[in-house]
């Protein structure tokens, strides 16, 4: 409460202090007032004197505000805008990936993760394989076993130890009365 009061006093003294407005919005979000935070951050987007860095910071804060408001569509829109201008922002890309995964948008999540540059190639491949497997699961649920199996095989190329891919392939064969082939996959 004291920090909020301090920032309110600061912006009353200096209405051009963009950073104080950004921080005030952050504080409101952190205290559960995400609607108020998004209003402050959104009003900042109308300012003409923003530096490119401030603009990107505001877009990031708006995405976080909308995450807090559980408005994933708006959060994704702000993250897309941010990533269009700052393609190398790995924190924004990770949040974008998290939101896509939470919505079950596996194909786009796969593409986003693939673009994330990390030194942990093995764990990245494991994550990519799991995302591809979840995408395959959607095809299996729609009765499109062949498409699902192809995606699971892609997952296995990324991570040969991806057990959910083996299980799904085997299960799809069994459901298609091809039990022998299903058991072969389960034994791998």
PDB file of C-alpha atoms in Angstrom, residues 19-111:
ATOM      1  CA  UNK A  19       8.440   4.199 -15.628  1.00  0.00           C
ATOM      2  CA  UNK A  20       6.492   5.219 -12.507  1.00  0.00           C
ATOM      3  CA  UNK A  21       3.212   4.478 -14.302  1.00  0.00           C
ATOM      4  CA  UNK A  22       4.543   1.072 -15.418  1.00  0.00           C
ATOM      5  CA  UNK A  23       5.603   0.209 -11.852  1.00  0.00           C
ATOM      6  CA  UNK A  24       2.310   1.465 -10.407  1.00  0.00           C
ATOM      7  CA  UNK A  25       0.429  -0.838 -12.775  1.00  0.00           C
ATOM      8  CA  UNK A  26       2.674  -3.736 -11.764  1.00  0.00           C
ATOM      9  CA  UNK A  27       1.934  -3.067  -8.089  1.00  0.00           C
ATOM     10  CA  UNK A  28      -1.799  -2.984  -8.725  1.00  0.00           C
ATOM     11  CA  UNK A  29      -1.582  -6.320 -10.552  1.00  0.00           C
ATOM     12  CA  UNK A  30       0.459  -7.845  -7.732  1.00  0.00           C
ATOM     13  CA  UNK A  31      -2.150  -6.743  -5.189  1.00  0.00           C
ATOM     14  CA  UNK A  32      -4.964  -8.374  -7.170  1.00  0.00           C
ATOM     15  CA  UNK A  33      -6.133  -5.320  -9.093  1.00  0.00           C
ATOM     16  CA  UNK A  34      -5.315  -6.568 -12.579  1.00  0.00           C
ATOM     17  CA  UNK A  35      -8.158  -4.616 -14.209  1.00  0.00           C
ATOM     18  CA  UNK A  36      -6.789  -1.369 -12.795  1.00  0.00           C
ATOM     19  CA  UNK A  37      -3.272  -2.374 -13.848  1.00  0.00           C
ATOM     20  CA  UNK A  38      -4.345  -3.093 -17.418  1.00  0.00           C
ATOM     21  CA  UNK A  39      -6.172   0.239 -17.585  1.00  0.00           C
ATOM     22  CA  UNK A  40      -3.004   2.109 -16.550  1.00  0.00           C
ATOM     23  CA  UNK A  41      -0.788   0.156 -18.934  1.00  0.00           C
ATOM     24  CA  UNK A  42      -3.277   0.455 -21.794  1.00  0.00           C
ATOM     25  CA  UNK A  43      -3.486   4.233 -21.351  1.00  0.00           C
ATOM     26  CA  UNK A  44       0.299   4.389 -21.634  1.00  0.00           C
ATOM     27  CA  UNK A  45       0.117   2.891 -25.141  1.00  0.00           C
ATOM     28  CA  UNK A  46      -1.545   6.134 -26.269  1.00  0.00           C
ATOM     29  CA  UNK A  47       1.474   8.234 -25.296  1.00  0.00           C
ATOM     30  CA  UNK A  48       3.533   9.504 -28.231  1.00  0.00           C
ATOM     31  CA  UNK A  49       6.808  10.090 -26.378  1.00  0.00           C
ATOM     32  CA  UNK A  50       7.494   6.442 -25.518  1.00  0.00           C
ATOM     33  CA  UNK A  51      10.918   5.009 -26.233  1.00  0.00           C
ATOM     34  CA  UNK A  52      10.964   1.656 -28.053  1.00  0.00           C
ATOM     35  CA  UNK A  53      12.087   0.003 -24.794  1.00  0.00           C
ATOM     36  CA  UNK A  54       9.202   1.523 -22.856  1.00  0.00           C
ATOM     37  CA  UNK A  55       6.746   0.434 -25.537  1.00  0.00           C
ATOM     38  CA  UNK A  56       7.960  -3.174 -25.313  1.00  0.00           C
ATOM     39  CA  UNK A  57       7.860  -3.076 -21.510  1.00  0.00           C
ATOM     40  CA  UNK A  58       4.272  -1.814 -21.566  1.00  0.00           C
ATOM     41  CA  UNK A  59       3.207  -4.557 -23.990  1.00  0.00           C
ATOM     42  CA  UNK A  60       4.820  -7.152 -21.709  1.00  0.00           C
ATOM     43  CA  UNK A  61       3.039  -5.711 -18.691  1.00  0.00           C
ATOM     44  CA  UNK A  62      -0.271  -5.725 -20.560  1.00  0.00           C
ATOM     45  CA  UNK A  63       0.217  -9.402 -21.394  1.00  0.00           C
ATOM     46  CA  UNK A  64       0.879 -10.135 -17.708  1.00  0.00           C
ATOM     47  CA  UNK A  65      -2.148  -8.040 -16.707  1.00  0.00           C
ATOM     48  CA  UNK A  66      -4.385 -10.088 -18.983  1.00  0.00           C
ATOM     49  CA  UNK A  67      -2.891 -13.352 -17.722  1.00  0.00           C
ATOM     50  CA  UNK A  68      -3.816 -12.211 -14.209  1.00  0.00           C
ATOM     51  CA  UNK A  69      -7.308 -11.386 -15.483  1.00  0.00           C
ATOM     52  CA  UNK A  70      -7.482 -14.878 -17.042  1.00  0.00           C
ATOM     53  CA  UNK A  71      -8.027 -13.315 -20.479  1.00  0.00           C
ATOM     54  CA  UNK A  72      -5.702 -15.550 -22.466  1.00  0.00           C
ATOM     55  CA  UNK A  73      -6.791 -14.215 -25.868  1.00  0.00           C
ATOM     56  CA  UNK A  74      -5.792 -10.657 -24.983  1.00  0.00           C
ATOM     57  CA  UNK A  75      -2.566 -11.824 -23.336  1.00  0.00           C
ATOM     58  CA  UNK A  76      -1.620 -13.775 -26.469  1.00  0.00           C
ATOM     59  CA  UNK A  77      -2.402 -10.756 -28.661  1.00  0.00           C
ATOM     60  CA  UNK A  78      -0.070  -8.514 -26.641  1.00  0.00           C
ATOM     61  CA  UNK A  79       2.638 -11.185 -26.668  1.00  0.00           C
ATOM     62  CA  UNK A  80       2.332 -11.564 -30.456  1.00  0.00           C
ATOM     63  CA  UNK A  81       2.737  -7.805 -30.820  1.00  0.00           C
ATOM     64  CA  UNK A  82       5.748  -7.847 -28.484  1.00  0.00           C
ATOM     65  CA  UNK A  83       7.395 -10.792 -30.236  1.00  0.00           C
ATOM     66  CA  UNK A  84       6.850  -9.208 -33.662  1.00  0.00           C
ATOM     67  CA  UNK A  85       9.053  -6.319 -32.509  1.00  0.00           C
ATOM     68  CA  UNK A  86      11.413  -8.240 -30.219  1.00  0.00           C
ATOM     69  CA  UNK A  87      11.842 -11.726 -31.697  1.00  0.00           C
ATOM     70  CA  UNK A  88      14.614 -12.624 -29.230  1.00  0.00           C
ATOM     71  CA  UNK A  89      12.645 -11.943 -26.044  1.00  0.00           C
ATOM     72  CA  UNK A  90      12.871 -15.428 -24.540  1.00  0.00           C
ATOM     73  CA  UNK A  91      10.792 -14.550 -21.442  1.00  0.00           C
ATOM     74  CA  UNK A  92       7.908 -13.402 -23.649  1.00  0.00           C
ATOM     75  CA  UNK A  93       8.311 -16.451 -25.873  1.00  0.00           C
ATOM     76  CA  UNK A  94       8.214 -18.774 -22.828  1.00  0.00           C
ATOM     77  CA  UNK A  95       5.039 -17.119 -21.524  1.00  0.00           C
ATOM     78  CA  UNK A  96       3.532 -17.351 -25.008  1.00  0.00           C
ATOM     79  CA  UNK A  97       4.414 -21.056 -25.093  1.00  0.00           C
ATOM     80  CA  UNK A  98       2.905 -21.613 -21.641  1.00  0.00           C
ATOM     81  CA  UNK A  99      -0.363 -19.981 -22.691  1.00  0.00           C
ATOM     82  CA  UNK A 100      -0.537 -21.985 -25.921  1.00  0.00           C
ATOM     83  CA  UNK A 101       0.024 -25.217 -24.008  1.00  0.00           C
ATOM     84  CA  UNK A 102      -2.672 -24.292 -21.481  1.00  0.00           C
ATOM     85  CA  UNK A 103      -5.106 -23.881 -24.374  1.00  0.00           C
ATOM     86  CA  UNK A 104      -4.065 -27.120 -26.089  1.00  0.00           C
ATOM     87  CA  UNK A 105      -2.743 -25.307 -29.169  1.00  0.00           C
ATOM     88  CA  UNK A 106      -0.036 -27.904 -29.688  1.00  0.00           C
ATOM     89  CA  UNK A 107       1.036 -27.157 -33.268  1.00  0.00           C
ATOM     90  CA  UNK A 108       1.767 -23.502 -32.567  1.00  0.00           C
ATOM     91  CA  UNK A 109       3.341 -24.406 -29.204  1.00  0.00           C
ATOM     92  CA  UNK A 110       5.658 -26.809 -31.013  1.00  0.00           C
ATOM     93  CA  UNK A 111       6.732 -24.089 -33.463  1.00  0.00           C
TER      94      UNK A 111
END
